Short mmCIF file of C-alpha atoms and ligand atoms in Angstrom, two decimals:
data_model
loop_
_atom_site.label_atom_id
_atom_site.label_comp_id
_atom_site.label_asym_id
_atom_site.label_seq_id
_atom_site.Cartn_x
_atom_site.Cartn_y
_atom_site.Cartn_z
CA MET A 9 19.64 57.88 -24.31
CA LEU A 10 23.00 58.25 -24.27
CA ASP A 11 24.00 59.70 -26.81
CA LEU A 12 27.71 59.54 -27.83
CA ASP A 13 27.84 62.77 -30.10
CA GLU A 14 30.53 65.01 -29.85
CA GLN A 15 32.16 63.17 -27.65
CA PRO A 16 36.03 63.05 -28.57
CA ARG A 17 37.23 59.48 -27.46
CA ARG A 18 40.33 58.69 -29.37
CA SER A 19 43.71 59.59 -28.29
CA PRO A 20 46.68 60.00 -31.53
CA LEU A 21 47.97 56.64 -30.06
CA ASN A 22 44.93 55.09 -30.90
CA LEU A 23 44.87 57.16 -34.56
CA ILE A 24 48.25 56.04 -35.70
CA LEU A 25 47.09 52.24 -34.61
CA GLY A 26 43.95 52.86 -36.60
CA LEU A 27 46.17 54.21 -39.57
CA VAL A 28 48.19 51.04 -38.95
CA ALA A 29 44.94 48.62 -39.12
CA LEU A 30 43.38 50.79 -42.37
CA ALA A 31 46.33 49.99 -43.87
CA LEU A 32 46.53 46.19 -42.96
CA VAL A 33 42.50 46.09 -43.39
CA ALA A 34 43.49 46.85 -46.93
CA VAL A 35 45.34 43.70 -47.50
CA LEU A 36 43.20 41.86 -45.57
CA GLY A 37 40.00 43.28 -47.34
CA ALA A 38 40.87 42.58 -50.59
CA ALA A 39 40.35 39.30 -49.97
CA ALA A 40 37.41 39.41 -48.03
CA PHE A 41 35.70 42.01 -50.45
CA ASP A 42 36.42 40.23 -53.69
CA ARG A 43 34.90 36.78 -52.50
CA THR A 44 32.20 36.37 -49.45
CA PRO A 45 33.95 33.38 -47.14
CA PRO A 46 32.57 30.35 -48.06
CA ALA A 47 31.12 29.93 -43.98
CA VAL A 48 30.28 33.68 -44.30
CA ARG A 49 27.98 32.32 -47.18
CA ALA A 50 26.72 29.70 -45.89
CA ARG A 51 25.92 31.86 -42.59
CA LEU A 52 23.89 33.54 -44.83
CA GLY A 53 22.19 31.17 -46.94
CA PHE A 54 23.79 31.64 -50.19
CA ALA A 55 25.10 27.76 -50.44
CA PRO A 56 22.29 26.23 -51.26
CA GLU A 57 22.21 24.32 -47.48
CA GLY A 58 23.31 27.60 -46.30
CA THR A 59 21.10 28.29 -43.30
CA LEU A 60 20.58 31.58 -41.65
CA PRO A 61 22.32 32.50 -38.35
CA THR A 62 19.54 31.52 -35.62
CA ALA A 63 18.71 31.89 -32.08
CA VAL A 64 19.55 28.48 -30.24
CA ALA A 65 21.33 29.13 -27.74
CA ASP A 66 20.05 30.10 -24.15
CA PRO A 67 21.25 33.50 -23.51
CA THR A 68 23.26 33.07 -20.12
CA PRO A 69 22.28 34.14 -16.83
CA VAL A 70 24.10 36.79 -15.63
CA GLY A 71 23.95 37.88 -11.90
CA VAL A 72 23.45 42.02 -12.46
CA VAL A 73 20.00 42.42 -13.40
CA SER A 74 18.69 45.96 -14.29
CA ALA A 75 15.33 46.81 -13.59
CA ASP A 76 15.21 47.18 -17.50
CA ALA A 77 16.70 43.92 -18.21
CA GLU A 78 15.30 41.68 -20.80
CA THR A 79 16.39 38.64 -19.75
CA GLY A 80 17.16 36.09 -21.76
CA GLY A 81 14.44 33.61 -23.44
CA PRO A 82 12.22 30.86 -21.82
CA ALA A 83 12.67 27.23 -23.43
CA GLY A 84 10.82 27.07 -27.23
CA PRO A 85 11.60 25.43 -30.51
CA PRO A 86 14.22 26.08 -32.54
CA ALA A 87 14.23 29.26 -35.39
CA PRO A 88 13.54 28.71 -38.25
CA GLY A 89 15.61 26.35 -40.29
CA PRO A 90 17.56 26.47 -43.75
CA SER A 91 16.00 29.10 -45.91
CA PRO A 92 15.15 28.44 -49.31
CA SER A 93 16.98 30.74 -50.93
CA PRO A 94 19.80 34.39 -50.43
CA PRO A 95 18.79 36.89 -48.87
CA PRO A 96 17.88 39.54 -51.25
CA ARG A 97 19.48 42.27 -49.51
CA GLU A 98 16.23 44.21 -50.55
CA ASP A 99 14.64 47.00 -48.04
CA HIS A 100 11.00 46.40 -46.31
CA TYR A 101 10.27 49.69 -44.28
CA TRP A 102 6.65 48.01 -43.71
CA LEU A 103 6.73 50.08 -40.61
CA ILE A 104 6.01 54.01 -39.61
CA ARG A 105 7.05 55.55 -36.21
CA PRO A 106 5.28 54.08 -33.31
CA ILE A 107 5.52 57.49 -31.15
CA GLY A 108 3.73 60.96 -33.00
CA PRO A 109 5.29 63.27 -33.76
CA THR A 110 4.38 64.95 -30.07
CA GLY A 111 6.18 62.10 -28.29
CA ASN A 112 10.40 60.79 -28.81
CA ASP A 113 10.32 58.45 -31.68
CA TRP A 114 13.83 58.35 -31.83
CA VAL A 115 15.45 54.32 -31.67
CA ASP A 116 17.22 55.33 -28.41
CA TYR A 117 20.96 54.23 -28.92
CA SER A 118 21.91 53.01 -25.66
CA TYR A 119 20.29 49.62 -25.79
CA PRO A 120 19.64 48.52 -29.36
CA TYR A 121 19.03 45.04 -30.68
CA GLY A 122 21.45 42.80 -29.97
CA SER A 123 22.98 45.04 -27.76
CA ARG A 124 23.77 44.11 -23.50
CA GLY A 125 22.81 47.68 -22.98
CA ASP A 126 25.65 48.92 -20.57
CA GLY A 127 26.92 45.77 -19.80
CA THR A 128 24.63 44.61 -17.19
CA LEU A 129 22.06 43.55 -19.56
CA HIS A 130 20.60 40.89 -21.17
CA VAL A 131 20.81 40.59 -25.17
CA HIS A 132 17.70 42.73 -26.22
CA ARG A 133 15.60 41.85 -28.85
CA GLY A 134 13.96 44.93 -29.60
CA VAL A 135 14.71 48.50 -29.68
CA GLU A 136 13.60 51.04 -27.40
CA PHE A 137 11.38 54.14 -27.72
CA VAL A 138 12.41 56.67 -24.07
CA ASN A 139 8.68 58.76 -23.85
CA GLY A 140 7.04 59.75 -20.49
CA ASP A 141 3.92 57.57 -18.64
CA GLY A 142 0.55 57.96 -21.17
CA THR A 143 2.42 59.10 -24.65
CA PRO A 144 0.09 56.97 -27.21
CA VAL A 145 1.16 54.40 -28.88
CA LEU A 146 0.65 54.31 -32.48
CA ALA A 147 -0.04 50.80 -34.99
CA THR A 148 3.35 50.93 -37.03
CA ALA A 149 1.41 49.20 -39.44
CA THR A 150 -1.72 47.69 -41.13
CA GLY A 151 -3.24 44.69 -39.24
CA ARG A 152 -4.65 42.67 -36.84
CA VAL A 153 -4.37 43.05 -33.01
CA LEU A 154 -2.83 39.12 -31.92
CA TYR A 155 -2.91 39.51 -28.76
CA SER A 156 -4.21 42.57 -26.31
CA GLY A 157 -3.38 41.80 -23.05
CA ASP A 158 -0.90 41.04 -19.72
CA ASP A 159 1.47 38.53 -19.49
CA SER A 160 0.84 37.54 -15.97
CA ALA A 161 -0.72 34.44 -16.96
CA GLN A 162 1.13 33.78 -20.66
CA VAL A 163 4.90 34.05 -21.19
CA PHE A 164 6.04 36.38 -23.81
CA GLY A 165 9.01 36.88 -23.81
CA ALA A 166 11.18 35.36 -21.01
CA HIS A 167 9.61 34.96 -18.16
CA LEU A 168 5.83 36.10 -16.61
CA ASN A 169 5.46 39.43 -16.62
CA TYR A 170 7.88 40.02 -18.20
CA TYR A 171 6.39 42.80 -21.15
CA GLY A 172 3.07 43.81 -18.53
CA GLN A 173 0.84 45.28 -20.77
CA LEU A 174 1.60 44.37 -24.60
CA ILE A 175 0.00 44.13 -27.62
CA ILE A 176 0.73 41.61 -30.57
CA LEU A 177 -0.30 43.08 -34.27
CA GLU A 178 0.36 40.75 -36.90
CA LEU A 179 0.56 43.14 -39.86
CA ASP A 180 -1.70 42.21 -43.16
CA ARG A 181 1.36 41.94 -44.83
CA ARG A 182 3.44 39.00 -45.18
CA LEU A 183 7.43 38.38 -46.03
CA ASP A 184 7.78 35.68 -48.63
CA ASP A 185 4.11 34.55 -47.04
CA GLN A 186 5.72 34.18 -43.11
CA PRO A 187 3.68 36.18 -41.04
CA VAL A 188 5.07 39.14 -39.50
CA TYR A 189 4.59 40.34 -36.04
CA VAL A 190 5.25 43.56 -33.78
CA LEU A 191 4.91 43.07 -30.26
CA TYR A 192 4.60 46.40 -27.84
CA GLY A 193 5.98 46.36 -24.39
CA HIS A 194 5.25 47.73 -20.70
CA LEU A 195 2.12 49.95 -22.03
CA SER A 196 0.27 51.84 -19.17
CA GLU A 197 -3.31 51.05 -20.70
CA ARG A 198 -4.07 49.42 -24.27
CA THR A 199 -6.97 50.96 -26.51
CA VAL A 200 -7.43 47.84 -29.18
CA ALA A 201 -8.74 44.14 -28.01
CA SER A 202 -7.37 40.48 -29.19
CA GLY A 203 -8.82 40.44 -33.08
CA ASP A 204 -9.31 44.55 -33.81
CA PRO A 205 -8.60 45.59 -37.12
CA VAL A 206 -6.05 48.31 -36.90
CA GLU A 207 -4.58 50.84 -39.12
CA ALA A 208 -0.92 52.22 -39.51
CA GLY A 209 -1.45 55.73 -36.80
CA GLN A 210 -3.98 54.33 -34.90
CA ILE A 211 -3.62 54.86 -31.42
CA ILE A 212 -3.85 51.17 -29.50
CA GLY A 213 -2.89 52.51 -26.16
CA HIS A 214 0.07 54.39 -23.78
CA VAL A 215 3.67 54.51 -23.05
CA GLY A 216 3.96 53.29 -19.84
CA LYS A 217 6.30 50.70 -17.14
CA THR A 218 4.98 47.86 -16.61
CA GLY A 219 6.77 44.44 -16.23
CA VAL A 220 10.11 44.74 -15.94
CA ALA A 221 11.16 48.14 -16.94
CA LEU A 222 12.46 50.70 -14.69
CA GLY A 223 11.34 54.05 -16.38
CA PRO A 224 8.72 54.54 -18.75
CA HIS A 225 9.53 53.46 -22.58
CA LEU A 226 7.96 51.48 -25.37
CA HIS A 227 9.68 48.16 -26.44
CA LEU A 228 8.93 47.58 -29.61
CA GLU A 229 9.92 44.09 -31.23
CA VAL A 230 10.03 42.34 -34.98
CA ARG A 231 8.88 39.09 -35.13
CA VAL A 232 9.26 36.97 -38.52
CA GLY A 233 7.28 33.38 -39.47
CA ARG A 234 6.34 32.98 -35.64
CA ASN A 235 5.47 34.74 -33.07
CA ASP A 236 8.19 33.72 -31.25
CA PHE A 237 10.93 35.53 -28.71
CA ARG A 238 12.96 33.88 -30.08
CA ALA A 239 12.28 34.80 -34.02
CA THR A 240 13.09 38.29 -33.62
CA ALA A 241 14.51 40.79 -36.08
CA ASN A 242 16.02 44.49 -35.81
CA PRO A 243 13.10 46.87 -35.85
CA GLU A 244 15.89 49.15 -37.40
CA LEU A 245 15.74 47.60 -40.45
CA TRP A 246 12.11 47.88 -41.14
CA LEU A 247 11.09 51.68 -40.02
CA GLU A 248 10.97 53.74 -42.06
CA PRO A 249 14.28 56.19 -42.27
CA TYR A 250 13.63 59.71 -41.19
CA PRO A 251 13.37 62.40 -44.77
CA GLY A 252 17.36 62.65 -45.30
CA LYS A 253 18.62 59.64 -43.25
CA GLY A 254 19.92 56.45 -44.21
CA ILE A 255 20.75 53.12 -42.29
CA VAL A 256 24.23 50.98 -42.60
CA ALA A 257 23.95 47.26 -41.85
CA GLY A 258 26.42 44.66 -42.38
CA VAL A 259 28.52 42.20 -41.30
CA VAL A 260 31.84 41.56 -39.53
CA VAL A 261 33.57 39.16 -40.94
CA GLY A 262 36.38 38.08 -38.84
CA SER A 263 40.16 35.48 -40.40
CA HIS A 264 38.69 32.60 -40.76
CA GLY A 265 35.21 34.03 -42.89
CA ASP A 266 32.91 33.76 -39.76
CA LEU A 267 30.93 35.98 -38.33
CA VAL A 268 32.68 37.60 -35.46
CA PRO A 269 29.73 38.38 -32.45
CA GLU A 270 30.68 41.66 -29.88
CA VAL A 271 33.00 43.68 -30.90
CA ASP A 272 32.87 46.94 -30.56
CA LEU A 273 31.60 49.22 -33.25
CA GLU A 274 31.45 52.95 -33.59
CA VAL A 275 30.47 54.75 -36.11
CA ARG A 276 31.92 58.57 -36.93
CA ARG A 277 31.73 61.16 -39.90
CA ALA A 278 34.89 61.08 -42.02
CA ASP A 279 35.45 64.58 -42.02
CA ARG A 280 34.99 64.92 -37.48
CA PRO A 281 37.24 61.16 -37.55
CA ASN A 282 37.80 62.02 -33.53
CA LEU A 283 33.92 62.24 -32.90
CA ALA A 284 32.13 59.14 -32.31
CA VAL A 285 28.63 59.36 -33.01
CA ARG A 286 27.34 56.30 -32.04
CA ALA A 287 28.60 53.31 -30.78
CA ARG A 288 27.14 49.41 -30.46
CA PRO A 289 28.26 46.12 -30.93
CA SER A 290 27.98 43.56 -33.67
CA TYR A 291 26.21 40.80 -32.39
CA PRO A 292 26.36 38.12 -30.02
CA ASP A 293 26.19 34.20 -31.39
CA HIS A 294 22.99 32.76 -31.45
CA GLU A 295 21.26 35.02 -28.63
CA VAL A 296 19.25 36.98 -31.85
CA GLN A 297 18.40 36.13 -34.93
CA ALA A 298 19.47 38.10 -38.36
CA ASP A 299 17.00 40.37 -40.64
CA PRO A 300 15.84 36.94 -43.43
CA TYR A 301 16.22 39.61 -46.03
CA TRP A 302 20.19 40.65 -45.11
CA GLY A 303 21.78 38.26 -42.88
CA GLU A 304 23.25 41.24 -40.47
CA ASN A 305 25.34 41.37 -37.96
CA PHE A 306 25.19 44.96 -36.85
CA CYS A 307 22.84 48.13 -37.98
CA PHE A 308 22.96 51.79 -37.50
CA GLY A 309 19.67 53.22 -38.35
CA ASP A 310 19.04 56.87 -39.22
CA LEU A 311 22.39 58.21 -40.05
CA ASP A 312 22.53 61.17 -42.16
CA PRO A 313 23.80 60.44 -45.88
CA GLY A 314 28.07 61.25 -46.77
CA ARG A 315 30.67 59.30 -45.96
CA TRP A 316 31.44 58.13 -43.02
CA ILE A 317 33.98 55.38 -40.87
CA LEU A 318 33.40 52.60 -39.22
CA LEU A 319 35.78 51.93 -36.15
CA ALA A 320 36.21 48.10 -35.03
CA THR A 321 37.43 47.27 -32.18
CA ARG A 322 38.90 44.41 -30.02
CA SER A 323 41.25 44.16 -27.11
CA GLY A 324 42.32 47.87 -28.09
CA TYR A 325 43.09 46.96 -31.41
CA THR A 326 40.59 49.31 -33.58
CA ILE A 327 40.40 47.97 -37.59
CA THR A 328 38.84 51.11 -39.62
CA THR A 329 36.66 50.93 -42.50
CA PRO A 330 34.86 53.76 -44.58
CA PHE A 331 31.57 53.58 -45.89
CA THR A 332 29.00 56.15 -47.86
CA VAL A 333 25.46 56.40 -46.70
CA GLU A 334 22.59 57.33 -48.61
CA ALA A 335 19.63 58.32 -47.49
CA GLY A 336 16.15 56.33 -47.95
CA ARG A 337 17.95 53.15 -48.09
CA THR A 338 20.23 50.74 -46.40
CA ASN A 339 23.24 50.77 -47.31
CA TRP A 340 25.70 47.32 -47.21
CA LEU A 341 28.86 47.19 -45.50
CA THR A 342 31.46 44.25 -45.54
CA VAL A 343 33.86 44.83 -42.53
CA PRO A 344 36.77 42.41 -42.02
CA VAL A 345 38.92 42.33 -39.52
CA PRO A 346 41.84 39.96 -38.22
CA TRP A 347 40.26 38.14 -35.24
CA ARG A 348 37.96 35.05 -35.03
ZN1 ZN B 406 13.17 46.69 -24.90
#
């Protein structure tokens, strides 16, 4: 719900610092772009013994819980083990939008996957589509209803009564023989039953605010390999981009070659470098999964094609990395930073 478009947020001093940082990153970046650091190779599964980023730790509880908070995970089995092969970094836009054209079919910017929203929320394992009560919800792909019901007796998220009325689809397609699930939470009404086959675009329910939700919205979650709260992937890498839009995904790589969590990231058009178009942090360590095909620790969906810059900021110090978005695909970006 928070669109940072048209909000000038950089002071001249910060711009100067940014230029200095750009020069620095050009030096630092040469090595990082030329060779993927060993730790990152392992993290991304390039090395034979490498493993994908996995969600293994319990999220730290926080004291302030918004009514929309999604509060970490229950105890459960560890995330999938070593990757048998490197991530192929191929697009897999298997999902159409879960909201029809008469509703809001944009992913909400204020609480993206892997973020803590306004800072008071727990790490988000899905994305939101903010819509009024009763807005029809569509099957994002062809498959079968694995579950249609509430979560008053069975935990599907962080705790009982978390997603309220929910539906889980198992897609007909599988990713390298792994099942793929799409979860729809906080519904007001469900119009399919467990076991029903569904076609992409079919109405399966309606937007509501059941479970832990302040206002009506659809929570959409993708789970790969297991129907498990800890096996999520970023839906923005699964949803077909809008026509003429593209995606940027990548890794923020620190001075020791590790992925750097929770760096403040902003994207700006290169020809309007004073205007933040969108902002979000890199993923926190251990709390959400990277995509099995990308191994990213940040992602911005539905960007206009063209030249952009990404600002990575920590403790008032900003690194600027240029990138180009081509429409209709996921554009990969490595962001070297001098932090750990
Ligand atoms: Zn959500």
